[in-house]
């Protein structure tokens, strides 16, 4: 005769499967909502950076009397253009970053929507689009 088991340690296979199913259901529910929030936050970051660049461009215009040419681009906010004696920058504390999706910001002077146009091409890096792929501009 064998001695009766007093204490069993560990989990049964059924208990482990139940826990794994619960974790899977939670991940399936929470995961998409979390990734949607990340996409919206990238759009907000792009809008905030464009607003910051607009303020720097306005300060450049106040000092020099005009906005940088399209060919000079946003680099004119960091380094004195050779033909600009009234430049008192730099107008940005750091180098111009890429947009949240790793693409360069676009700049045009004169703009089609205002004095200057400043925009990101969105997640897909191409003009147009909808949702997170839509262009984000200062207009």
Coordinates of N, CA and C in Angstrom, one line a residue:
X1 N 0.8 -1.2 0.0 CA 0.0 0.0 0.0 C 0.9 1.2 0.0
X2 N 0.5 2.2 -0.8 CA 1.2 3.5 -0.9 C 0.7 4.5 0.1
X3 N 1.5 5.4 0.5 CA 1.1 6.4 1.4 C 0.3 7.5 0.6
X4 N -0.8 8.0 1.3 CA -1.6 9.0 0.6 C -0.8 10.3 0.4
X5 N -1.2 11.0 -0.7 CA -0.5 12.2 -1.0 C -1.2 13.3 -0.1
X6 N -0.4 14.0 0.6 CA -1.0 15.1 1.4 C -1.1 16.4 0.7
X7 N 0.0 16.8 0.1 CA 0.1 18.1 -0.6 C 0.5 17.9 -2.1
X8 N -0.3 18.5 -3.0 CA 0.2 18.5 -4.4 C 0.6 19.9 -4.7
X9 N 1.7 19.9 -5.4 CA 2.2 21.2 -5.8 C 2.2 21.3 -7.3
X10 N 2.0 22.6 -7.8 CA 2.0 22.8 -9.2 C 0.6 23.0 -9.7
X11 N 0.5 23.2 -11.0 CA -0.8 23.4 -11.7 C -1.1 22.3 -12.6
X12 N -2.3 22.0 -12.8 CA -2.7 21.0 -13.8 C -2.7 21.6 -15.2
X13 N -2.6 20.8 -16.2 CA -2.6 21.3 -17.6 C -3.9 22.1 -17.9
X14 N -5.0 21.7 -17.4 CA -6.2 22.4 -17.6 C -6.2 23.8 -17.0
X15 N -5.6 23.9 -15.8 CA -5.5 25.3 -15.2 C -4.6 26.2 -16.0
X16 N -3.5 25.6 -16.5 CA -2.6 26.4 -17.3 C -3.3 26.9 -18.6
X17 N -4.0 26.0 -19.3 CA -4.7 26.3 -20.5 C -5.8 27.4 -20.3
X18 N -6.5 27.3 -19.2 CA -7.5 28.4 -18.8 C -6.8 29.7 -18.7
X19 N -5.7 29.8 -18.0 CA -5.0 31.0 -17.8 C -4.5 31.6 -19.1
X20 N -4.0 30.7 -20.0 CA -3.5 31.1 -21.3 C -4.6 31.7 -22.2
X21 N -5.8 31.1 -22.1 CA -6.9 31.6 -22.9 C -7.3 32.9 -22.4
X22 N -7.4 33.1 -21.1 CA -7.7 34.4 -20.5 C -6.7 35.5 -20.9
X23 N -5.4 35.2 -20.9 CA -4.4 36.2 -21.3 C -4.6 36.5 -22.8
X24 N -4.8 35.4 -23.6 CA -5.0 35.7 -25.0 C -6.2 36.6 -25.3
X25 N -7.3 36.4 -24.6 CA -8.5 37.2 -24.8 C -8.2 38.7 -24.4
X26 N -7.5 38.8 -23.3 CA -7.2 40.2 -22.9 C -6.2 40.9 -23.9
X27 N -5.2 40.2 -24.4 CA -4.3 40.7 -25.4 C -5.1 41.1 -26.7
X28 N -6.0 40.2 -27.0 CA -6.8 40.5 -28.2 C -7.7 41.7 -28.1
X29 N -8.1 42.0 -26.9 CA -9.0 43.2 -26.7 C -8.1 44.4 -26.5
X30 N -7.1 44.4 -25.7 CA -6.3 45.5 -25.3 C -5.3 45.9 -26.4
X31 N -4.7 45.0 -27.1 CA -3.7 45.2 -28.1 C -4.1 46.2 -29.2
X32 N -5.2 46.0 -29.9 CA -5.6 46.9 -30.9 C -5.9 48.3 -30.4
X33 N -6.5 48.4 -29.2 CA -6.7 49.8 -28.7 C -5.4 50.5 -28.3
X34 N -4.4 49.7 -27.8 CA -3.1 50.3 -27.5 C -2.4 50.8 -28.8
X35 N -2.4 50.0 -29.8 CA -1.8 50.4 -31.1 C -2.5 51.6 -31.8
X36 N -3.8 51.7 -31.6 CA -4.5 52.8 -32.1 C -4.1 54.1 -31.4
X37 N -3.9 54.0 -30.1 CA -3.4 55.2 -29.4 C -2.0 55.6 -29.8
X38 N -1.2 54.7 -30.1 CA 0.2 55.0 -30.6 C 0.1 55.8 -31.9
X39 N -0.8 55.4 -32.8 CA -1.0 56.1 -34.1 C -1.4 57.5 -33.9
X40 N -2.4 57.7 -33.0 CA -2.9 59.0 -32.7 C -1.9 59.9 -32.1
X41 N -1.0 59.3 -31.2 CA 0.0 60.2 -30.6 C 1.1 60.6 -31.6
X42 N 1.4 59.8 -32.6 CA 2.3 60.2 -33.6 C 1.8 61.4 -34.4
X43 N 0.5 61.4 -34.7 CA -0.1 62.6 -35.4 C 0.0 63.8 -34.5
X44 N -0.3 63.7 -33.2 CA -0.2 64.8 -32.3 C 1.3 65.3 -32.2
X45 N 2.2 64.4 -32.2 CA 3.6 64.8 -32.2 C 4.0 65.6 -33.5
X46 N 3.5 65.2 -34.6 CA 3.8 65.9 -35.9 C 3.2 67.3 -35.8
X47 N 1.9 67.4 -35.3 CA 1.3 68.7 -35.3 C 2.1 69.6 -34.3
X48 N 2.5 69.1 -33.2 CA 3.3 69.9 -32.2 C 4.6 70.4 -32.8
X49 N 5.3 69.5 -33.6 CA 6.6 69.9 -34.2 C 6.4 70.9 -35.3
X50 N 5.3 70.8 -36.0 CA 5.0 71.8 -37.1 C 4.7 73.1 -36.4
X51 N 4.0 73.1 -35.3 CA 3.7 74.4 -34.6 C 5.0 75.0 -34.1
X52 N 5.9 74.2 -33.6 CA 7.2 74.7 -33.2 C 8.0 75.3 -34.3
X53 N 8.0 74.6 -35.5 CA 8.7 75.2 -36.6 C 8.1 76.5 -37.1
X54 N 6.8 76.6 -37.0 CA 6.1 77.8 -37.4 C 6.5 79.0 -36.6
X55 N 6.6 78.8 -35.3 CA 7.1 79.8 -34.4 C 8.5 80.3 -34.7
X56 N 9.4 79.3 -35.0 CA 10.8 79.6 -35.4 C 10.8 80.3 -36.7
X57 N 10.0 79.9 -37.7 CA 9.9 80.6 -39.0 C 9.4 82.0 -38.8
X58 N 8.4 82.2 -37.9 CA 7.9 83.6 -37.7 C 9.0 84.5 -37.1
X59 N 9.8 83.9 -36.2 CA 10.9 84.7 -35.6 C 12.0 85.0 -36.6
X60 N 12.3 84.1 -37.5 CA 13.2 84.3 -38.6 C 12.7 85.5 -39.5
X61 N 11.4 85.5 -39.8 CA 10.8 86.5 -40.6 C 10.8 87.9 -39.9
X62 N 10.6 87.9 -38.6 CA 10.7 89.1 -37.9 C 12.1 89.7 -37.9
X63 N 13.1 88.9 -37.8 CA 14.5 89.3 -37.8 C 15.0 89.7 -39.2
X64 N 14.6 89.0 -40.2 CA 15.2 89.2 -41.6 C 14.2 89.9 -42.5
X65 N 12.9 89.9 -42.2 CA 12.0 90.6 -43.1 C 11.3 89.6 -44.1
X66 N 11.7 88.4 -44.1 CA 11.1 87.4 -45.0 C 11.4 86.0 -44.5
X67 N 10.6 85.1 -45.0 CA 10.8 83.7 -44.7 C 11.9 83.1 -45.5
X68 N 12.5 82.0 -45.0 CA 13.6 81.3 -45.9 C 13.0 80.9 -47.2
X69 N 13.8 80.9 -48.2 CA 13.4 80.4 -49.5 C 13.2 78.9 -49.4
X70 N 12.4 78.3 -50.4 CA 12.2 76.9 -50.4 C 13.5 76.1 -50.5
X71 N 14.4 76.6 -51.3 CA 15.7 76.0 -51.5 C 16.5 75.9 -50.2
X72 N 16.4 77.0 -49.3 CA 17.1 77.0 -48.1 C 16.4 76.0 -47.1
X73 N 15.1 76.0 -47.1 CA 14.4 75.1 -46.2 C 14.5 75.4 -44.8
X74 N 14.2 74.4 -43.9 CA 14.2 74.6 -42.5 C 15.7 74.7 -42.0
X75 N 16.6 74.3 -42.8 CA 18.1 74.4 -42.4 C 18.4 75.9 -42.1
X76 N 17.7 76.8 -42.7 CA 18.0 78.2 -42.5 C 17.7 78.6 -41.0
X77 N 16.9 77.8 -40.3 CA 16.6 78.1 -38.9 C 17.8 77.8 -38.0
X78 N 18.7 77.0 -38.5 CA 19.9 76.5 -37.7 C 21.2 77.2 -38.1
X79 N 21.4 77.4 -39.4 CA 22.6 78.0 -39.9 C 22.3 79.2 -40.8
X80 N 23.2 80.2 -40.6 CA 23.0 81.5 -41.3 C 23.1 81.2 -42.9
X81 N 22.1 81.6 -43.6 CA 22.2 81.6 -45.0 C 23.2 82.6 -45.5
X82 N 24.0 82.3 -46.5 CA 25.1 83.2 -46.9 C 24.6 84.6 -47.3
X83 N 23.4 84.8 -47.7 CA 22.9 86.1 -48.2 C 22.0 86.8 -47.2
X84 N 22.1 86.4 -45.9 CA 21.2 87.0 -44.9 C 22.0 87.6 -43.8
X85 N 22.3 89.0 -43.9 CA 23.1 89.6 -42.9 C 22.3 89.9 -41.6
X86 N 21.0 89.9 -41.6 CA 20.2 90.2 -40.4 C 19.8 89.0 -39.6
X87 N 20.3 87.8 -40.0 CA 20.0 86.5 -39.3 C 20.6 86.6 -37.9
X88 N 19.8 86.3 -36.9 CA 20.3 86.3 -35.5 C 20.0 85.0 -34.8
X89 N 19.9 83.9 -35.6 CA 19.6 82.6 -35.0 C 20.8 82.0 -34.3
X90 N 20.7 80.7 -34.0 CA 19.7 79.8 -34.5 C 18.4 79.9 -33.8
X91 N 17.4 79.5 -34.6 CA 16.0 79.7 -34.1 C 15.4 78.4 -33.6
X92 N 16.2 77.3 -33.7 CA 15.8 76.0 -33.1 C 16.9 75.6 -32.2
X93 N 16.6 74.9 -31.1 CA 17.6 74.5 -30.1 C 18.4 73.3 -30.7
X94 N 17.7 72.5 -31.5 CA 18.3 71.2 -32.0 C 18.1 71.2 -33.5
X95 N 18.8 70.2 -34.1 CA 18.6 70.0 -35.6 C 17.1 69.6 -35.9
X96 N 16.7 69.9 -37.1 CA 15.3 69.6 -37.5 C 15.2 68.1 -37.5
X97 N 14.2 67.6 -36.7 CA 14.0 66.1 -36.6 C 13.2 65.7 -37.8
X98 N 13.3 64.4 -38.0 CA 12.3 63.8 -39.0 C 11.0 63.7 -38.3
X99 N 9.9 63.5 -39.2 CA 8.6 63.4 -38.6 C 8.5 62.1 -37.8
X100 N 7.5 61.9 -37.1 CA 7.4 60.6 -36.2 C 7.5 59.3 -37.0
X101 N 7.3 59.4 -38.3 CA 7.5 58.1 -39.1 C 8.8 58.1 -39.8
X102 N 9.7 59.0 -39.5 CA 11.1 58.9 -40.1 C 11.2 59.6 -41.4
X103 N 10.2 60.4 -41.9 CA 10.4 61.1 -43.1 C 10.7 62.6 -42.9
X104 N 11.3 63.3 -43.9 CA 11.6 64.7 -43.7 C 10.3 65.5 -43.8
X105 N 10.3 66.6 -43.0 CA 9.2 67.6 -43.2 C 9.4 68.3 -44.5
X106 N 8.3 68.7 -45.1 CA 8.3 69.4 -46.4 C 8.0 70.9 -46.1
X107 N 8.7 71.8 -46.9 CA 8.6 73.2 -46.7 C 8.5 73.8 -48.1
X108 N 7.6 74.8 -48.2 CA 7.5 75.6 -49.5 C 7.2 77.0 -49.2
X109 N 8.0 77.9 -49.9 CA 7.8 79.3 -49.8 C 7.9 79.9 -51.2
X110 N 6.9 80.5 -51.7 CA 5.6 80.8 -51.1 C 4.7 79.6 -51.0
X111 N 3.8 79.6 -50.1 CA 3.0 78.5 -49.9 C 1.7 78.5 -50.7
X112 N 1.1 77.4 -50.9 CA -0.2 77.4 -51.6 C -1.4 77.6 -50.6
X113 N -1.2 77.4 -49.3 CA -2.2 77.5 -48.3 C -2.0 78.7 -47.4
X114 N -0.9 79.4 -47.4 CA -0.6 80.5 -46.6 C 0.8 81.1 -47.1
X115 N 1.4 81.9 -46.2 CA 2.7 82.5 -46.6 C 3.7 81.4 -46.9
X116 N 3.7 80.5 -46.0 CA 4.6 79.3 -46.2 C 3.8 78.0 -45.9
X117 N 4.1 77.0 -46.5 CA 3.5 75.7 -46.2 C 4.6 74.8 -45.6
X118 N 4.2 74.1 -44.5 CA 5.0 73.2 -43.8 C 4.2 72.0 -43.5
X119 N 4.7 70.8 -43.9 CA 3.8 69.6 -43.7 C 4.6 68.3 -43.6
X120 N 4.0 67.3 -43.1 CA 4.5 66.0 -43.0 C 3.6 65.1 -44.0
X121 N 4.2 64.2 -44.7 CA 3.4 63.3 -45.6 C 2.7 62.2 -44.9
X122 N 2.8 62.1 -43.6 CA 2.1 61.1 -42.8 C 2.8 59.8 -42.8
X123 N 2.2 58.8 -42.3 CA 2.8 57.5 -42.1 C 3.3 56.8 -43.4
X124 N 2.6 57.0 -44.5 CA 3.0 56.3 -45.7 C 4.1 57.1 -46.5
X125 N 4.4 58.3 -46.1 CA 5.4 59.1 -46.8 C 5.0 59.5 -48.2
X126 N 3.8 59.5 -48.6 CA 3.3 59.9 -49.9 C 2.2 61.0 -49.7
X127 N 2.1 61.8 -50.7 CA 1.1 62.9 -50.7 C -0.3 62.3 -50.6
X128 N -1.2 63.0 -49.9 CA -2.6 62.5 -49.7 C -2.7 61.5 -48.7
X129 N -3.7 60.7 -48.8 CA -4.0 59.6 -47.8 C -5.1 59.9 -46.9
X130 N -5.5 58.9 -46.1 CA -6.5 59.1 -45.1 C -6.0 58.5 -43.8
X131 N -6.6 58.9 -42.7 CA -6.2 58.4 -41.3 C -4.8 58.8 -41.0
X132 N -4.0 57.8 -40.6 CA -2.6 58.1 -40.2 C -1.7 58.3 -41.5
X133 N -2.2 58.0 -42.6 CA -1.5 58.2 -43.9 C -1.7 59.6 -44.4
X134 N -2.6 60.4 -43.9 CA -3.0 61.7 -44.4 C -1.9 62.7 -44.1
X135 N -1.7 63.7 -45.0 CA -0.8 64.7 -44.8 C -1.2 65.6 -43.6
X136 N -0.2 66.1 -42.8 CA -0.4 66.9 -41.7 C 0.3 68.2 -41.9
X137 N -0.5 69.3 -42.0 CA 0.2 70.6 -42.4 C -0.2 71.7 -41.5
X138 N 0.4 72.9 -41.8 CA 0.1 74.1 -41.0 C -1.1 74.8 -41.5
X139 N -1.9 74.2 -42.4 CA -3.1 74.9 -42.9 C -4.3 74.3 -42.3

